[in-house]
Amino acid sequence: MTSSASDRSEADYDGPALAIRAEALSKVYGRTTALHELSLEIPEGQFFGLLGPNGSGKTTAIHLLTTLIRPTSGQARVAGYDILRKGVAVRGEIGLVFQEPALDPNLSVEETLEFAGALRSLPKQLCRQRSDELLELFEIGHKRAERVAILSGGMKRALDLARSVLHRPRILFLDEPTLGLDLPNRRKIWDYIGRLRRERGTTVLLSTHYLEEAEDCDRVSFLANGKMIGSGRPYELVAGLGNQIVELEGENLDRALALLSPRLGPCLRAGERALFRLPDEPLDVEGFLGEAVDGLRSVRKRRSTLSDVFLWATHPDLGEDILR
Ligand SMILES: Nc1ncnc2c1ncn2[C@@H]1O[C@H](COP(=O)(O)OP(=O)(O)OP(=O)(O)O)[C@@H](O)[C@H]1O
Ligand SMILES: [Mg+2]
């Protein structure tokens, strides 16, 4: 499905500057509020990351913005079109990679792309040319005549991505696109998405659990229990947390924690591991701990990452402090 500028009436189109604008978008299922009043402004060309733990509402947000489900309340525009009144126009401008690859196992690789092209009214010749390019790029050209059912997980992901960009969408939604992929396959996908952004200015909205992938985002937002709890540029969020973390490991951490907490504030604890944010002034942690070090297996300082921000921000007791 394609649409041209002439399809956009004045009332329905509010200019190209924002690729996505959501205002208080909510989705309620019975007693579950899957998404609560999400507001977003994503400029064209931005690489935006939606981050949050399992069940925090990422997929719900993506499904609302891609018109697969209808909001309980609130509104949004995608590519300038109202998601409720201009769903067909929205779908013409976007590509979507689902969290669960949604391919027909009985079609061949080639047929999958032909079918996707036909749905988008892409001329056959153009569809074949783009399909060839994408299959070569993702190194699955030799599988073109095979049934989707026999592809490996990584190949299915690559085909899913190829299918979602065949019509050259202005906005690409990626719901955990590299879930379960090994490093070379993740790289291949990210290299391609980088190229789309550079060469075509494609806007990308990503949800992911691999936080190192989100460090390349221009901007990220964290969701927890359906609510947005904070947003920012990844490097600013990391700086806000404190640029260094100290990690303690050991069977008996209590003594060390009792000494460090008054100096460094609350720690994040998981079993035999505890993390503290380190202040910018230098602290010789081992020296400070003195004999309490004996109970520990290791004391390690390292640079903070977006994963640390995520861990702190989504912690029920410590989160508030981080993102406000
Ligand atoms: N169709 C539905 N009916 C009822 N509840 C739903 C439905 N879809 C989602 N939910 C609930 O909404 C909440 C948010 O789910 P969602 O799939 O958006 O989370 P997510 O952040 O994508 O999680 P994950 O990281 O596990 O993919 C969850 O509590 C989920 O159970
Ligand atoms: Mg999800």
Short mmCIF file of C-alpha atoms and ligand atoms in Angstrom, two decimals:
data_model
loop_
_atom_site.label_atom_id
_atom_site.label_comp_id
_atom_site.label_asym_id
_atom_site.label_seq_id
_atom_site.Cartn_x
_atom_site.Cartn_y
_atom_site.Cartn_z
CA MET A 1 0.00 0.00 0.00
CA THR A 2 1.52 3.34 -0.97
CA SER A 3 0.27 6.85 -0.39
CA SER A 4 1.28 10.18 -1.81
CA ALA A 5 1.29 13.67 -0.42
CA SER A 6 -1.99 14.32 -2.21
CA ASP A 7 -3.67 11.73 0.05
CA ARG A 8 -3.05 13.96 3.01
CA SER A 9 -5.78 16.48 3.57
CA GLU A 10 -4.82 19.61 5.48
CA ALA A 11 -6.72 18.47 8.54
CA ASP A 12 -5.05 15.09 8.65
CA TYR A 13 -1.46 16.05 7.99
CA ASP A 14 0.61 18.19 10.30
CA GLY A 15 3.88 18.45 8.43
CA PRO A 16 6.94 16.27 8.10
CA ALA A 17 8.97 17.42 11.10
CA LEU A 18 7.72 14.78 13.53
CA ALA A 19 7.71 11.16 12.38
CA ILE A 20 5.78 10.06 15.46
CA ARG A 21 3.76 12.02 17.95
CA ALA A 22 1.80 10.26 20.66
CA GLU A 23 -0.34 12.03 23.21
CA ALA A 24 -1.45 10.21 26.35
CA LEU A 25 -1.80 6.94 24.50
CA SER A 26 -3.31 4.24 26.73
CA LYS A 27 -4.36 0.63 26.32
CA VAL A 28 -6.32 -1.22 28.99
CA TYR A 29 -7.16 -4.94 28.90
CA GLY A 30 -9.67 -5.69 31.65
CA ARG A 31 -7.76 -5.01 34.83
CA THR A 32 -4.38 -4.69 33.12
CA THR A 33 -3.18 -1.30 32.00
CA ALA A 34 -0.73 -2.42 29.32
CA LEU A 35 0.17 1.20 28.50
CA HIS A 36 -0.62 4.30 30.52
CA GLU A 37 -0.69 7.75 28.86
CA LEU A 38 2.40 7.42 26.72
CA SER A 39 3.46 10.69 25.11
CA LEU A 40 6.27 10.77 22.57
CA GLU A 41 7.71 13.14 20.01
CA ILE A 42 10.10 11.50 17.58
CA PRO A 43 11.55 13.76 14.87
CA GLU A 44 12.08 12.41 11.37
CA GLY A 45 15.34 10.53 11.04
CA GLN A 46 15.71 9.88 14.75
CA PHE A 47 16.86 6.52 16.10
CA PHE A 48 14.64 6.05 19.13
CA GLY A 49 14.78 3.24 21.70
CA LEU A 50 11.87 2.04 23.82
CA LEU A 51 13.33 0.13 26.77
CA GLY A 52 11.78 -1.67 29.70
CA PRO A 53 11.47 -5.03 31.42
CA ASN A 54 9.20 -7.86 30.26
CA GLY A 55 5.56 -6.83 30.27
CA SER A 56 6.30 -3.09 30.53
CA GLY A 57 4.26 -2.17 27.45
CA LYS A 58 6.82 -1.92 24.63
CA THR A 59 5.03 -4.22 22.20
CA THR A 60 1.69 -2.64 23.10
CA ALA A 61 3.10 0.81 22.24
CA ILE A 62 4.44 -0.46 18.92
CA HIS A 63 1.19 -2.22 18.05
CA LEU A 64 -0.79 0.95 18.80
CA LEU A 65 1.49 3.13 16.67
CA THR A 66 1.41 0.66 13.78
CA THR A 67 -2.42 0.52 13.93
CA LEU A 68 -2.57 -3.21 14.77
CA ILE A 69 -4.60 -2.43 17.90
CA ARG A 70 -6.73 0.56 18.88
CA PRO A 71 -6.01 2.71 21.93
CA THR A 72 -8.42 2.82 24.88
CA SER A 73 -7.72 6.57 25.02
CA GLY A 74 -5.26 9.10 23.70
CA GLN A 75 -4.12 9.80 20.19
CA ALA A 76 -1.12 9.62 17.91
CA ARG A 77 0.12 10.64 14.52
CA VAL A 78 2.58 8.56 12.55
CA ALA A 79 4.17 10.09 9.43
CA GLY A 80 1.71 12.94 9.95
CA TYR A 81 -1.39 10.71 9.84
CA ASP A 82 -3.85 10.13 12.63
CA ILE A 83 -3.59 6.45 13.64
CA LEU A 84 -7.32 6.15 14.24
CA ARG A 85 -8.70 7.90 11.18
CA LYS A 86 -5.93 7.25 8.65
CA GLY A 87 -4.76 3.75 9.47
CA VAL A 88 -4.29 2.77 5.82
CA ALA A 89 -2.13 5.82 5.15
CA VAL A 90 -0.05 5.10 8.27
CA ARG A 91 0.51 1.51 7.15
CA GLY A 92 1.72 2.76 3.77
CA GLU A 93 4.56 4.70 5.39
CA ILE A 94 5.84 2.16 7.89
CA GLY A 95 7.63 -1.15 8.14
CA LEU A 96 7.37 -3.46 11.15
CA VAL A 97 9.50 -6.32 12.40
CA PHE A 98 7.45 -8.25 14.96
CA GLN A 99 8.88 -9.60 18.19
CA GLU A 100 7.80 -13.08 17.05
CA PRO A 101 8.71 -13.55 13.37
CA ALA A 102 5.38 -13.77 11.60
CA LEU A 103 6.32 -15.60 8.42
CA ASP A 104 4.28 -18.21 6.57
CA PRO A 105 6.37 -21.40 6.88
CA ASN A 106 4.87 -22.87 3.72
CA LEU A 107 5.95 -20.11 1.36
CA SER A 108 9.41 -20.09 -0.16
CA VAL A 109 11.80 -17.25 0.67
CA GLU A 110 11.19 -15.76 -2.77
CA GLU A 111 7.41 -16.10 -2.51
CA THR A 112 7.45 -14.40 0.91
CA LEU A 113 9.00 -11.30 -0.62
CA GLU A 114 6.80 -11.45 -3.75
CA PHE A 115 3.74 -11.59 -1.54
CA ALA A 116 4.96 -8.68 0.61
CA GLY A 117 5.67 -6.66 -2.56
CA ALA A 118 2.19 -7.40 -3.95
CA LEU A 119 0.57 -6.28 -0.69
CA ARG A 120 2.45 -3.00 -1.05
CA SER A 121 1.54 -2.71 -4.78
CA LEU A 122 5.21 -2.79 -5.70
CA PRO A 123 5.78 -3.40 -9.46
CA LYS A 124 6.99 -7.00 -9.95
CA GLN A 125 10.28 -6.09 -11.61
CA LEU A 126 11.18 -3.61 -8.85
CA CYS A 127 10.17 -6.11 -6.18
CA ARG A 128 12.43 -8.77 -7.70
CA GLN A 129 15.36 -6.37 -7.98
CA ARG A 130 15.06 -5.22 -4.35
CA SER A 131 14.49 -8.78 -3.13
CA ASP A 132 17.69 -9.92 -4.86
CA GLU A 133 19.66 -7.08 -3.26
CA LEU A 134 18.29 -7.78 0.22
CA LEU A 135 18.76 -11.54 0.01
CA GLU A 136 22.38 -11.05 -1.11
CA LEU A 137 22.99 -8.50 1.62
CA PHE A 138 21.65 -10.81 4.33
CA GLU A 139 23.46 -13.79 2.77
CA ILE A 140 20.36 -15.88 2.23
CA GLY A 141 20.32 -15.67 -1.57
CA HIS A 142 21.16 -19.39 -1.79
CA LYS A 143 17.94 -20.18 0.11
CA ARG A 144 15.60 -18.27 -2.19
CA ALA A 145 13.77 -21.37 -3.43
CA GLU A 146 13.60 -23.06 0.00
CA ARG A 147 10.56 -23.09 2.24
CA VAL A 148 10.64 -20.65 5.15
CA ALA A 149 10.08 -23.60 7.53
CA ILE A 150 13.62 -24.91 7.00
CA LEU A 151 15.42 -21.57 7.61
CA SER A 152 17.48 -21.06 10.77
CA GLY A 153 16.25 -18.53 13.37
CA GLY A 154 18.76 -15.94 12.16
CA MET A 155 17.75 -16.42 8.53
CA LYS A 156 14.07 -16.01 9.45
CA ARG A 157 14.86 -12.73 11.21
CA ALA A 158 16.79 -11.50 8.19
CA LEU A 159 13.90 -12.43 5.88
CA ASP A 160 11.44 -10.71 8.22
CA LEU A 161 13.54 -7.55 8.09
CA ALA A 162 13.92 -7.78 4.30
CA ARG A 163 10.14 -8.08 4.02
CA SER A 164 9.55 -5.06 6.24
CA VAL A 165 11.85 -2.73 4.25
CA LEU A 166 11.01 -3.90 0.72
CA HIS A 167 8.71 -0.90 0.11
CA ARG A 168 11.27 1.53 1.60
CA PRO A 169 9.22 2.76 4.55
CA ARG A 170 9.88 6.19 6.04
CA ILE A 171 9.49 4.80 9.53
CA LEU A 172 10.70 1.42 10.69
CA PHE A 173 9.41 -0.22 13.88
CA LEU A 174 11.63 -2.95 15.25
CA ASP A 175 10.27 -4.97 18.18
CA GLU A 176 13.32 -6.77 19.59
CA PRO A 177 14.62 -7.46 16.08
CA THR A 178 17.77 -9.28 17.17
CA LEU A 179 16.26 -11.44 19.91
CA GLY A 180 18.01 -14.80 19.95
CA LEU A 181 20.53 -13.90 17.25
CA ASP A 182 24.26 -14.52 17.52
CA LEU A 183 26.68 -11.60 17.35
CA PRO A 184 27.54 -11.79 13.61
CA ASN A 185 23.83 -11.86 12.70
CA ARG A 186 23.06 -8.99 15.07
CA ARG A 187 25.87 -7.00 13.48
CA LYS A 188 24.58 -7.72 9.99
CA ILE A 189 21.15 -6.39 10.92
CA TRP A 190 22.54 -3.30 12.66
CA ASP A 191 24.88 -2.51 9.78
CA TYR A 192 21.92 -2.57 7.44
CA ILE A 193 19.75 -0.42 9.69
CA GLY A 194 22.64 2.07 10.03
CA ARG A 195 22.78 2.23 6.24
CA LEU A 196 19.03 2.84 5.95
CA ARG A 197 19.33 5.71 8.39
CA ARG A 198 22.34 7.28 6.68
CA GLU A 199 21.24 6.82 3.09
CA ARG A 200 17.49 7.30 3.38
CA GLY A 201 17.02 9.15 6.65
CA THR A 202 14.68 6.40 7.85
CA THR A 203 13.21 6.98 11.30
CA VAL A 204 13.72 3.91 13.49
CA LEU A 205 11.78 3.03 16.63
CA LEU A 206 13.41 0.11 18.38
CA SER A 207 12.46 -1.93 21.40
CA THR A 208 15.22 -4.13 22.76
CA HIS A 209 16.57 -6.02 25.72
CA TYR A 210 20.12 -5.78 24.41
CA LEU A 211 20.97 -2.48 26.02
CA GLU A 212 24.31 -2.16 24.27
CA GLU A 213 22.33 -1.86 21.03
CA ALA A 214 20.32 0.99 22.52
CA GLU A 215 23.51 2.94 23.32
CA ASP A 216 23.59 3.96 19.66
CA CYS A 217 20.10 5.46 19.87
CA ASP A 218 19.72 9.25 19.61
CA ARG A 219 17.23 9.04 22.43
CA VAL A 220 15.68 6.36 24.63
CA SER A 221 12.66 6.12 26.93
CA PHE A 222 12.23 3.65 29.75
CA LEU A 223 8.88 2.00 30.37
CA ALA A 224 7.94 0.24 33.61
CA ASN A 225 4.49 -1.20 34.28
CA GLY A 226 3.08 0.58 31.24
CA LYS A 227 4.34 4.01 32.30
CA MET A 228 7.17 6.04 30.88
CA ILE A 229 9.55 6.65 33.75
CA GLY A 230 12.20 8.68 31.97
CA SER A 231 13.84 9.63 28.69
CA GLY A 232 17.09 11.03 27.46
CA ARG A 233 20.16 10.66 25.34
CA PRO A 234 21.98 7.47 26.33
CA TYR A 235 25.24 9.20 27.26
CA GLU A 236 23.40 11.78 29.35
CA LEU A 237 21.51 9.09 31.22
CA VAL A 238 24.76 7.24 31.90
CA ALA A 239 26.40 10.44 33.12
CA GLY A 240 23.36 11.11 35.32
CA LEU A 241 23.83 7.74 37.00
CA GLY A 242 27.52 8.42 37.58
CA ASN A 243 30.20 7.35 35.17
CA GLN A 244 31.60 4.56 37.32
CA ILE A 245 30.21 1.49 39.03
CA VAL A 246 31.85 -0.72 41.62
CA GLU A 247 30.86 -4.37 41.60
CA LEU A 248 31.36 -6.56 44.65
CA GLU A 249 31.05 -10.33 44.57
CA GLY A 250 31.17 -12.79 47.41
CA GLU A 251 29.18 -15.24 49.52
CA ASN A 252 29.04 -12.90 52.46
CA LEU A 253 28.55 -9.32 51.37
CA ASP A 254 26.85 -7.98 54.47
CA ARG A 255 29.88 -6.53 56.21
CA ALA A 256 31.17 -4.79 53.10
CA LEU A 257 27.72 -3.40 52.28
CA ALA A 258 27.24 -2.07 55.81
CA LEU A 259 30.51 -0.14 55.44
CA LEU A 260 29.97 1.13 51.91
CA SER A 261 26.28 2.09 51.99
CA PRO A 262 26.66 5.13 54.26
CA ARG A 263 29.40 6.44 51.94
CA LEU A 264 28.01 5.47 48.50
CA GLY A 265 24.26 5.27 49.04
CA PRO A 266 21.99 2.31 48.25
CA CYS A 267 23.29 -0.60 46.22
CA LEU A 268 21.64 -2.94 43.74
CA ARG A 269 21.91 -6.46 45.05
CA ALA A 270 21.34 -9.73 43.24
CA GLY A 271 22.43 -12.85 45.10
CA GLU A 272 26.18 -12.81 45.55
CA ARG A 273 26.63 -9.58 43.60
CA ALA A 274 26.16 -5.94 44.60
CA LEU A 275 26.57 -2.77 42.53
CA PHE A 276 27.25 0.72 43.84
CA ARG A 277 27.35 3.99 41.92
CA LEU A 278 30.72 5.64 42.45
CA PRO A 279 30.89 9.38 42.97
CA ASP A 280 33.18 11.39 40.72
CA GLU A 281 35.77 11.98 43.44
CA PRO A 282 38.23 9.07 43.56
CA LEU A 283 37.64 6.40 46.17
CA ASP A 284 40.01 3.51 46.92
CA VAL A 285 37.23 1.02 47.60
CA GLU A 286 39.49 -1.81 48.74
CA GLY A 287 41.43 0.46 51.05
CA PHE A 288 38.19 1.88 52.42
CA LEU A 289 36.84 -1.62 53.11
CA GLY A 290 39.98 -2.74 54.93
CA GLU A 291 39.58 -6.21 56.43
CA ALA A 292 36.01 -6.50 55.14
CA VAL A 293 37.58 -7.27 51.75
CA ASP A 294 38.54 -10.70 53.04
CA GLY A 295 34.93 -11.91 52.79
CA LEU A 296 34.75 -10.96 49.09
CA ARG A 297 35.63 -12.87 45.95
CA SER A 298 36.15 -9.71 43.89
CA VAL A 299 35.95 -5.92 43.91
CA ARG A 300 35.88 -4.36 40.47
CA LYS A 301 35.48 -0.82 39.16
CA ARG A 302 34.14 -0.30 35.65
CA ARG A 303 32.46 2.30 33.46
CA SER A 304 28.67 2.55 33.79
CA THR A 305 26.51 1.52 30.87
CA LEU A 306 22.92 1.98 29.79
CA SER A 307 22.26 -1.45 31.33
CA ASP A 308 23.14 0.00 34.72
CA VAL A 309 20.77 2.93 34.15
CA PHE A 310 18.09 0.42 33.17
CA LEU A 311 18.70 -1.71 36.28
CA TRP A 312 18.56 1.27 38.61
CA ALA A 313 15.70 3.05 36.86
CA THR A 314 13.46 0.00 36.91
CA HIS A 315 14.28 -0.94 40.51
CA PRO A 316 11.11 -0.50 42.61
CA ASP A 317 12.90 1.42 45.39
CA LEU A 318 15.85 3.10 43.70
CA GLY A 319 14.37 4.08 40.33
CA GLU A 320 12.82 7.46 41.16
CA ASP A 321 16.15 8.91 42.12
CA ILE A 322 17.78 8.15 38.78
CA LEU A 323 15.55 9.60 36.10
CA ARG A 324 14.07 12.66 37.74
N1 LIG B 1 -4.06 -8.94 24.21
C1 LIG B 1 -3.80 -8.77 25.50
N2 LIG B 1 -4.71 -9.10 26.44
C2 LIG B 1 -4.46 -8.93 27.75
N3 LIG B 1 -3.30 -8.43 28.24
C3 LIG B 1 -2.36 -8.09 27.37
C4 LIG B 1 -2.53 -8.25 25.96
N4 LIG B 1 -1.43 -7.82 25.33
C5 LIG B 1 -0.57 -7.43 26.30
N5 LIG B 1 -1.12 -7.59 27.51
C6 LIG B 1 -0.51 -7.26 28.81
O1 LIG B 1 0.00 -5.94 28.74
C7 LIG B 1 1.23 -5.83 29.43
C8 LIG B 1 2.29 -5.28 28.51
O2 LIG B 1 2.59 -6.27 27.52
P1 LIG B 1 3.61 -6.00 26.32
O3 LIG B 1 3.57 -7.20 25.43
O4 LIG B 1 3.31 -4.68 25.70
O5 LIG B 1 5.00 -5.92 27.09
P2 LIG B 1 6.51 -5.86 26.53
O6 LIG B 1 7.15 -4.68 27.18
O7 LIG B 1 6.50 -5.90 25.06
O8 LIG B 1 7.12 -7.18 27.14
P3 LIG B 1 8.28 -8.17 26.54
O9 LIG B 1 9.60 -7.52 26.82
O10 LIG B 1 8.10 -9.41 27.36
O11 LIG B 1 8.01 -8.37 25.09
C9 LIG B 1 1.53 -7.21 29.98
O12 LIG B 1 1.05 -7.26 31.30
C10 LIG B 1 0.71 -8.12 29.09
O13 LIG B 1 0.34 -9.30 29.76
MG MG B 2 7.30 -7.20 23.68
#
